[in-house]
Short mmCIF file of C-alpha atoms in Angstrom, two decimals:
data_model
loop_
_atom_site.label_atom_id
_atom_site.label_comp_id
_atom_site.label_asym_id
_atom_site.label_seq_id
_atom_site.Cartn_x
_atom_site.Cartn_y
_atom_site.Cartn_z
CA UNK A 976 -21.35 4.59 -110.83
CA UNK A 977 -22.05 4.39 -107.08
CA UNK A 978 -20.10 0.90 -106.75
CA UNK A 979 -16.91 2.43 -108.46
CA UNK A 980 -17.19 5.49 -106.25
CA UNK A 981 -17.31 3.42 -103.31
CA UNK A 982 -14.29 1.27 -104.42
CA UNK A 983 -12.29 4.53 -105.07
CA UNK A 984 -13.32 5.90 -101.64
CA UNK A 985 -12.12 2.40 -100.17
CA UNK A 986 -8.86 2.74 -101.78
CA UNK A 987 -8.25 6.34 -100.78
CA UNK A 988 -8.98 5.18 -97.21
CA UNK A 989 -6.23 2.36 -97.31
CA UNK A 990 -3.75 5.05 -98.73
CA UNK A 991 -4.53 7.40 -95.96
CA UNK A 992 -4.20 4.53 -93.21
CA UNK A 993 -0.91 3.86 -94.59
CA UNK A 994 0.19 7.46 -94.56
CA UNK A 995 -1.01 7.67 -90.92
CA UNK A 996 1.06 4.66 -89.97
CA UNK A 997 4.08 6.07 -91.59
CA UNK A 998 3.65 9.34 -89.93
CA UNK A 999 3.09 7.52 -86.56
CA UNK A 1000 6.44 5.57 -87.14
CA UNK A 1001 8.15 8.78 -87.99
CA UNK A 1002 6.74 10.47 -84.88
CA UNK A 1003 7.61 7.63 -82.66
CA UNK A 1004 11.25 7.76 -83.82
CA UNK A 1005 11.46 11.44 -83.39
CA UNK A 1006 9.99 11.06 -79.84
CA UNK A 1007 12.67 8.44 -78.98
CA UNK A 1008 15.28 10.95 -80.26
CA UNK A 1009 13.99 13.69 -78.00
CA UNK A 1010 13.90 11.33 -75.13
CA UNK A 1011 17.45 10.39 -75.57
CA UNK A 1012 18.47 13.80 -76.11
CA UNK A 1013 16.72 14.86 -72.81
CA UNK A 1014 18.42 12.00 -70.90
CA UNK A 1015 21.93 13.07 -72.18
CA UNK A 1016 21.29 16.60 -71.18
CA UNK A 1017 19.91 15.57 -67.82
CA UNK A 1018 23.02 13.42 -67.20
CA UNK A 1019 25.25 16.48 -67.85
CA UNK A 1020 23.22 18.68 -65.61
CA UNK A 1021 23.33 16.10 -62.78
CA UNK A 1022 27.23 15.83 -63.26
CA UNK A 1023 27.66 19.48 -62.94
CA UNK A 1024 25.32 19.72 -59.92
CA UNK A 1025 27.15 16.81 -58.36
CA UNK A 1026 24.33 14.40 -57.89
CA UNK A 1027 22.40 11.72 -59.90
CA UNK A 1028 18.89 12.07 -60.97
CA UNK A 1029 16.66 9.46 -59.25
CA UNK A 1030 14.63 8.87 -62.36
CA UNK A 1031 17.66 8.70 -64.52
CA UNK A 1032 20.55 7.06 -62.43
CA UNK A 1033 24.02 6.68 -63.72
CA UNK A 1034 26.81 4.52 -62.45
CA UNK A 1035 29.67 5.97 -60.34
CA UNK A 1036 33.02 4.09 -60.41
CA UNK A 1037 34.08 5.90 -57.27
CA UNK A 1038 31.28 5.09 -55.31
CA UNK A 1039 31.37 1.34 -56.52
CA UNK A 1040 34.92 1.27 -55.13
CA UNK A 1041 34.05 2.83 -51.98
CA UNK A 1042 31.32 0.40 -51.23
CA UNK A 1043 33.58 -2.40 -52.10
CA UNK A 1044 36.10 -1.21 -49.86
CA UNK A 1045 33.76 -0.80 -47.11
CA UNK A 1046 32.19 -4.30 -47.74
CA UNK A 1047 35.76 -5.72 -47.47
CA UNK A 1048 36.28 -3.96 -44.13
CA UNK A 1049 33.17 -5.11 -42.53
CA UNK A 1050 33.39 -8.74 -43.85
CA UNK A 1051 37.28 -9.09 -43.03
CA UNK A 1052 36.81 -9.99 -39.18
CA UNK A 1053 34.21 -12.71 -40.16
CA UNK A 1054 36.29 -14.10 -42.81
CA UNK A 1055 39.34 -14.22 -40.27
CA UNK A 1056 37.14 -16.08 -37.71
CA UNK A 1057 35.75 -18.48 -40.21
CA UNK A 1058 39.26 -19.47 -41.43
CA UNK A 1059 41.06 -19.60 -38.00
CA UNK A 1060 38.37 -21.58 -36.40
CA UNK A 1061 39.37 -24.24 -38.57
CA UNK A 1062 42.85 -24.53 -37.21
CA UNK A 1063 44.42 -26.38 -34.22
CA UNK A 1064 46.35 -24.39 -31.76
CA UNK A 1065 49.54 -25.52 -33.42
CA UNK A 1066 48.29 -24.40 -36.76
CA UNK A 1067 46.99 -21.10 -35.40
CA UNK A 1068 50.56 -20.06 -34.20
CA UNK A 1069 52.53 -21.46 -37.19
CA UNK A 1070 50.43 -20.66 -40.25
CA UNK A 1071 49.35 -17.26 -41.87
CA UNK A 1072 46.26 -15.58 -40.44
CA UNK A 1073 44.27 -15.79 -43.56
CA UNK A 1074 45.37 -19.25 -44.48
CA UNK A 1075 44.04 -22.52 -43.86
CA UNK A 1076 46.15 -24.90 -41.57
CA UNK A 1077 47.33 -28.28 -42.04
CA UNK A 1078 44.47 -29.98 -40.37
CA UNK A 1079 40.79 -28.94 -40.68
CA UNK A 1080 39.51 -28.87 -37.09
CA UNK A 1081 36.35 -26.87 -37.11
CA UNK A 1082 34.10 -29.56 -35.73
CA UNK A 1083 36.68 -30.83 -33.15
CA UNK A 1084 37.18 -27.11 -32.03
CA UNK A 1085 33.46 -26.78 -31.55
CA UNK A 1086 33.22 -30.01 -29.53
CA UNK A 1087 36.08 -28.89 -27.40
CA UNK A 1088 34.55 -25.47 -26.82
CA UNK A 1089 31.27 -26.94 -25.33
CA UNK A 1090 33.42 -29.45 -23.18
CA UNK A 1091 36.39 -27.37 -21.99
CA UNK A 1092 36.31 -26.56 -18.16
CA UNK A 1093 33.34 -28.85 -17.61
CA UNK A 1094 31.16 -27.07 -20.48
CA UNK A 1095 31.35 -23.59 -18.96
CA UNK A 1096 31.01 -22.14 -22.31
CA UNK A 1097 27.28 -23.63 -22.49
CA UNK A 1098 26.68 -21.86 -19.26
CA UNK A 1099 27.97 -18.61 -20.60
CA UNK A 1100 25.77 -19.01 -23.57
CA UNK A 1101 22.77 -19.55 -21.52
CA UNK A 1102 23.53 -16.66 -19.34
CA UNK A 1103 23.91 -14.40 -22.34
CA UNK A 1104 20.45 -15.52 -23.68
CA UNK A 1105 18.93 -15.12 -20.37
CA UNK A 1106 20.11 -11.24 -20.16
CA UNK A 1107 18.92 -10.65 -23.72
CA UNK A 1108 15.63 -12.30 -23.43
CA UNK A 1109 14.68 -10.66 -20.09
CA UNK A 1110 16.75 -7.57 -20.31
CA UNK A 1111 16.64 -6.58 -23.95
CA UNK A 1112 13.10 -8.05 -24.33
CA UNK A 1113 11.80 -6.08 -21.33
CA UNK A 1114 13.72 -2.94 -22.54
CA UNK A 1115 11.88 -3.33 -26.06
CA UNK A 1116 8.34 -3.61 -24.24
CA UNK A 1117 8.89 -0.61 -22.05
CA UNK A 1118 10.16 1.36 -24.94
CA UNK A 1119 7.04 0.33 -27.13
CA UNK A 1120 4.50 1.19 -24.36
CA UNK A 1121 6.38 4.42 -23.15
CA UNK A 1122 7.10 5.84 -26.75
CA UNK A 1123 3.47 5.18 -27.77
CA UNK A 1124 2.17 6.84 -24.69
CA UNK A 1125 4.35 9.83 -24.94
CA UNK A 1126 3.30 10.04 -28.80
CA UNK A 1127 -0.45 9.57 -28.39
CA UNK A 1128 -1.33 11.15 -25.19
CA UNK A 1129 -0.96 14.69 -23.78
CA UNK A 1130 -0.34 15.14 -20.11
CA UNK A 1131 1.54 17.68 -17.95
CA UNK A 1132 5.16 17.37 -17.89
CA UNK A 1133 5.34 15.68 -21.37
CA UNK A 1134 7.96 18.16 -22.46
CA UNK A 1135 10.07 17.79 -19.33
CA UNK A 1136 9.99 13.84 -20.05
CA UNK A 1137 11.28 14.58 -23.48
CA UNK A 1138 14.22 16.53 -22.01
CA UNK A 1139 15.08 13.91 -19.68
CA UNK A 1140 15.13 11.23 -22.53
CA UNK A 1141 17.33 13.56 -24.70
CA UNK A 1142 19.73 14.02 -21.63
CA UNK A 1143 19.84 10.34 -20.88
CA UNK A 1144 20.70 9.34 -24.64
CA UNK A 1145 23.60 12.02 -24.38
CA UNK A 1146 25.23 10.45 -21.28
CA UNK A 1147 27.48 7.40 -22.19
CA UNK A 1148 26.46 4.16 -20.56
CA UNK A 1149 30.23 3.57 -19.33
CA UNK A 1150 29.79 6.82 -17.32
CA UNK A 1151 26.91 5.15 -15.39
CA UNK A 1152 28.67 1.85 -14.72
CA UNK A 1153 30.40 2.82 -11.51
CA UNK A 1154 27.38 4.56 -9.86
CA UNK A 1155 25.26 1.49 -10.68
CA UNK A 1156 27.80 -0.79 -9.15
CA UNK A 1157 27.70 1.35 -5.83
CA UNK A 1158 24.15 1.26 -6.10
CA UNK A 1159 23.57 -2.50 -6.63
CA UNK A 1160 26.44 -3.02 -3.97
CA UNK A 1161 24.31 -1.46 -1.37
CA UNK A 1162 21.23 -3.52 -2.41
CA UNK A 1163 23.24 -6.76 -2.40
CA UNK A 1164 22.55 -7.44 -5.92
CA UNK A 1165 26.15 -7.48 -7.44
CA UNK A 1166 27.39 -10.81 -8.69
CA UNK A 1167 23.71 -11.85 -9.35
CA UNK A 1168 21.81 -12.02 -12.68
CA UNK A 1169 19.75 -8.87 -11.51
CA UNK A 1170 22.94 -6.83 -11.83
CA UNK A 1171 22.88 -7.46 -15.66
CA UNK A 1172 19.06 -7.63 -15.94
CA UNK A 1173 17.83 -4.39 -14.24
CA UNK A 1174 20.19 -2.06 -15.93
CA UNK A 1175 19.47 -3.63 -19.39
CA UNK A 1176 15.63 -2.86 -18.95
CA UNK A 1177 16.22 0.79 -19.63
CA UNK A 1178 16.85 1.95 -23.20
CA UNK A 1179 16.81 5.91 -23.54
CA UNK A 1180 17.37 5.58 -27.22
CA UNK A 1181 14.81 2.80 -27.82
CA UNK A 1182 12.05 4.93 -25.90
CA UNK A 1183 13.18 7.87 -28.15
CA UNK A 1184 12.91 5.83 -31.13
CA UNK A 1185 9.51 4.52 -30.53
CA UNK A 1186 8.28 7.79 -29.55
CA UNK A 1187 9.09 9.40 -32.84
CA UNK A 1188 8.11 6.27 -34.85
CA UNK A 1189 4.71 6.03 -33.13
CA UNK A 1190 3.91 9.82 -33.94
CA UNK A 1191 4.43 8.87 -37.86
CA UNK A 1192 3.30 5.38 -37.98
CA UNK A 1193 -0.08 5.54 -36.08
CA UNK A 1194 -2.72 7.95 -37.69
CA UNK A 1195 -4.73 9.88 -35.02
CA UNK A 1196 -7.73 9.48 -37.00
CA UNK A 1197 -7.41 5.64 -36.77
CA UNK A 1198 -7.37 5.90 -33.00
CA UNK A 1199 -10.18 8.18 -32.81
CA UNK A 1200 -12.35 5.72 -35.16
CA UNK A 1201 -11.34 3.03 -32.58
CA UNK A 1202 -12.54 4.98 -29.72
CA UNK A 1203 -15.82 5.81 -31.50
CA UNK A 1204 -16.58 2.34 -32.10
CA UNK A 1205 -16.07 1.67 -28.29
CA UNK A 1206 -12.71 0.06 -28.24
CA UNK A 1207 -10.75 0.47 -25.07
CA UNK A 1208 -7.40 1.99 -24.88
CA UNK A 1209 -5.65 -1.38 -24.32
CA UNK A 1210 -7.51 -3.01 -27.03
CA UNK A 1211 -6.69 -0.12 -29.50
CA UNK A 1212 -2.92 -0.58 -28.69
CA UNK A 1213 -2.67 -4.19 -29.09
CA UNK A 1214 -5.02 -4.79 -31.97
CA UNK A 1215 -4.56 -1.72 -34.08
CA UNK A 1216 -1.51 0.46 -33.16
CA UNK A 1217 0.83 -2.59 -32.39
CA UNK A 1218 0.91 -4.14 -36.00
CA UNK A 1219 1.61 -0.68 -37.25
CA UNK A 1220 4.56 -0.34 -35.19
CA UNK A 1221 6.34 -3.57 -36.33
CA UNK A 1222 9.10 -1.83 -38.06
CA UNK A 1223 10.00 0.33 -35.28
CA UNK A 1224 9.74 -2.59 -32.77
CA UNK A 1225 12.18 -4.82 -34.82
CA UNK A 1226 14.57 -1.93 -34.97
CA UNK A 1227 14.47 -1.17 -31.18
CA UNK A 1228 14.66 -4.83 -30.55
CA UNK A 1229 17.87 -5.20 -32.62
CA UNK A 1230 19.48 -2.32 -31.02
CA UNK A 1231 18.73 -3.54 -27.57
CA UNK A 1232 19.62 -7.26 -28.48
CA UNK A 1233 23.02 -6.17 -29.97
CA UNK A 1234 23.72 -3.78 -26.96
CA UNK A 1235 23.08 -6.63 -24.36
CA UNK A 1236 24.65 -9.38 -26.26
CA UNK A 1237 27.93 -7.31 -26.52
CA UNK A 1238 27.89 -5.76 -23.12
CA UNK A 1239 31.22 -5.99 -21.61
CA UNK A 1240 32.18 -3.44 -19.03
CA UNK A 1241 29.00 -3.84 -16.96
CA UNK A 1242 29.37 -7.45 -16.24
CA UNK A 1243 33.10 -6.93 -15.94
CA UNK A 1244 32.44 -4.86 -12.82
CA UNK A 1245 29.32 -6.49 -11.66
CA UNK A 1246 30.10 -10.04 -11.73
CA UNK A 1247 32.81 -12.12 -10.10
CA UNK A 1248 31.34 -15.62 -10.15
CA UNK A 1249 32.36 -17.22 -13.57
CA UNK A 1250 29.09 -19.13 -13.49
CA UNK A 1251 27.06 -16.02 -14.21
CA UNK A 1252 29.55 -14.63 -16.83
CA UNK A 1253 28.14 -13.75 -20.30
CA UNK A 1254 30.12 -14.80 -23.32
CA UNK A 1255 32.07 -11.56 -23.67
CA UNK A 1256 33.71 -11.83 -20.36
CA UNK A 1257 33.84 -15.68 -20.49
CA UNK A 1258 35.81 -15.58 -23.83
CA UNK A 1259 38.04 -12.80 -22.47
CA UNK A 1260 39.05 -14.98 -19.51
CA UNK A 1261 40.06 -17.79 -21.84
CA UNK A 1262 42.04 -15.17 -23.94
CA UNK A 1263 43.97 -13.95 -20.89
CA UNK A 1264 44.40 -17.52 -19.59
CA UNK A 1265 47.90 -17.95 -21.42
CA UNK A 1266 49.42 -14.96 -19.69
CA UNK A 1267 48.52 -16.45 -16.15
CA UNK A 1268 51.05 -18.80 -14.34
CA UNK A 1269 50.87 -22.18 -15.75
CA UNK A 1270 48.16 -21.07 -18.26
CA UNK A 1271 47.64 -22.69 -21.44
CA UNK A 1272 47.14 -20.91 -24.68
CA UNK A 1273 43.73 -21.77 -26.48
CA UNK A 1274 43.48 -19.21 -29.08
CA UNK A 1275 41.76 -21.79 -31.34
CA UNK A 1276 39.03 -22.09 -28.78
CA UNK A 1277 38.68 -18.46 -28.35
CA UNK A 1278 38.30 -17.92 -32.04
CA UNK A 1279 35.90 -20.86 -32.49
CA UNK A 1280 33.81 -19.49 -29.34
CA UNK A 1281 33.85 -15.99 -30.94
CA UNK A 1282 32.52 -17.33 -34.29
CA UNK A 1283 29.66 -19.23 -32.37
CA UNK A 1284 28.90 -16.09 -30.42
CA UNK A 1285 28.14 -13.95 -33.55
CA UNK A 1286 26.11 -16.56 -35.15
CA UNK A 1287 22.74 -15.91 -33.36
CA UNK A 1288 23.19 -12.11 -34.24
CA UNK A 1289 23.57 -12.89 -37.77
CA UNK A 1290 20.55 -15.06 -37.70
CA UNK A 1291 18.42 -12.34 -35.92
CA UNK A 1292 19.34 -9.70 -38.39
CA UNK A 1293 18.72 -12.06 -41.41
CA UNK A 1294 15.28 -13.00 -40.02
CA UNK A 1295 14.25 -9.57 -39.20
CA UNK A 1296 15.52 -7.51 -41.90
CA UNK A 1297 12.48 -7.38 -43.99
CA UNK A 1298 10.51 -5.91 -41.01
CA UNK A 1299 13.57 -3.39 -40.52
CA UNK A 1300 13.72 -2.42 -44.06
CA UNK A 1301 10.14 -1.92 -44.41
CA UNK A 1302 10.09 1.02 -41.88
CA UNK A 1303 13.39 2.73 -43.11
CA UNK A 1304 11.38 5.23 -45.24
CA UNK A 1305 8.60 5.61 -43.00
CA UNK A 1306 7.69 9.32 -42.86
CA UNK A 1307 9.98 10.07 -45.81
CA UNK A 1308 6.88 11.17 -47.94
CA UNK A 1309 4.48 13.89 -47.30
CA UNK A 1310 0.87 12.89 -47.12
#
């Protein structure tokens, strides 16, 4: 009797398990239906409110089209340079701007760019790199140290410094070009590399950016712990704070590099000797060459030189973008 009872209990347990499995499958289907209904309702609410739910994104045809138009607008000049750099001067003036010429002359154009006028283009490229390395590099270093000090140290006049920085950002650089020229003329520094390097060392926006970033990226508790352990302020800055400031440093460096690399008006009024020209002024001189008496049109060299000019900036952005993107959301989440 006991064996039969045990067998019946076992058969009843199997039936119960099957019933539980069936109920569980039924409950899972009901849950999936509720989730689908909730997602559909959330889409409707988001559409009425005019925004998409981050956890339940939806595609927007309008935004896709706008992004595509913006991408074409940004890439169009680069495509134009790339196509026309492959043309000879005759093809450049006789063919459609977005069509290739009869002869593929990209490598010949590059060789001619570096050999034209006794290789002056290489000198302009060296000058530009010099101004960027010394000027933009120095501006980045000063912005890092100044912004960190303003963010982590309290001293009299700190608020006044903040007002001065904001005021300096508000003043366009072109408005200071003529006063800078008069000052450098009095000092006898015009037509020298210092006329480009010294003004490039000052970056009010970079200083402000590093000030704000240092306040968010470097916890005060971490600095206090380092000081308790006996670390000096210099060691704390270089070994603890500096690695945390990497995204802000890269962002500041990119801004200063682009500003110095593309600087046009300052060297235009400061420099007269073509041996100290940066690429911006040198290429503009080649462009205007055809309008001078007996000048030769070399638009193909200007286009090829412009293409070569932007390649270092593209490489810099591609190499540093991972550091730049890692700091875009810094301070966006409340801790």
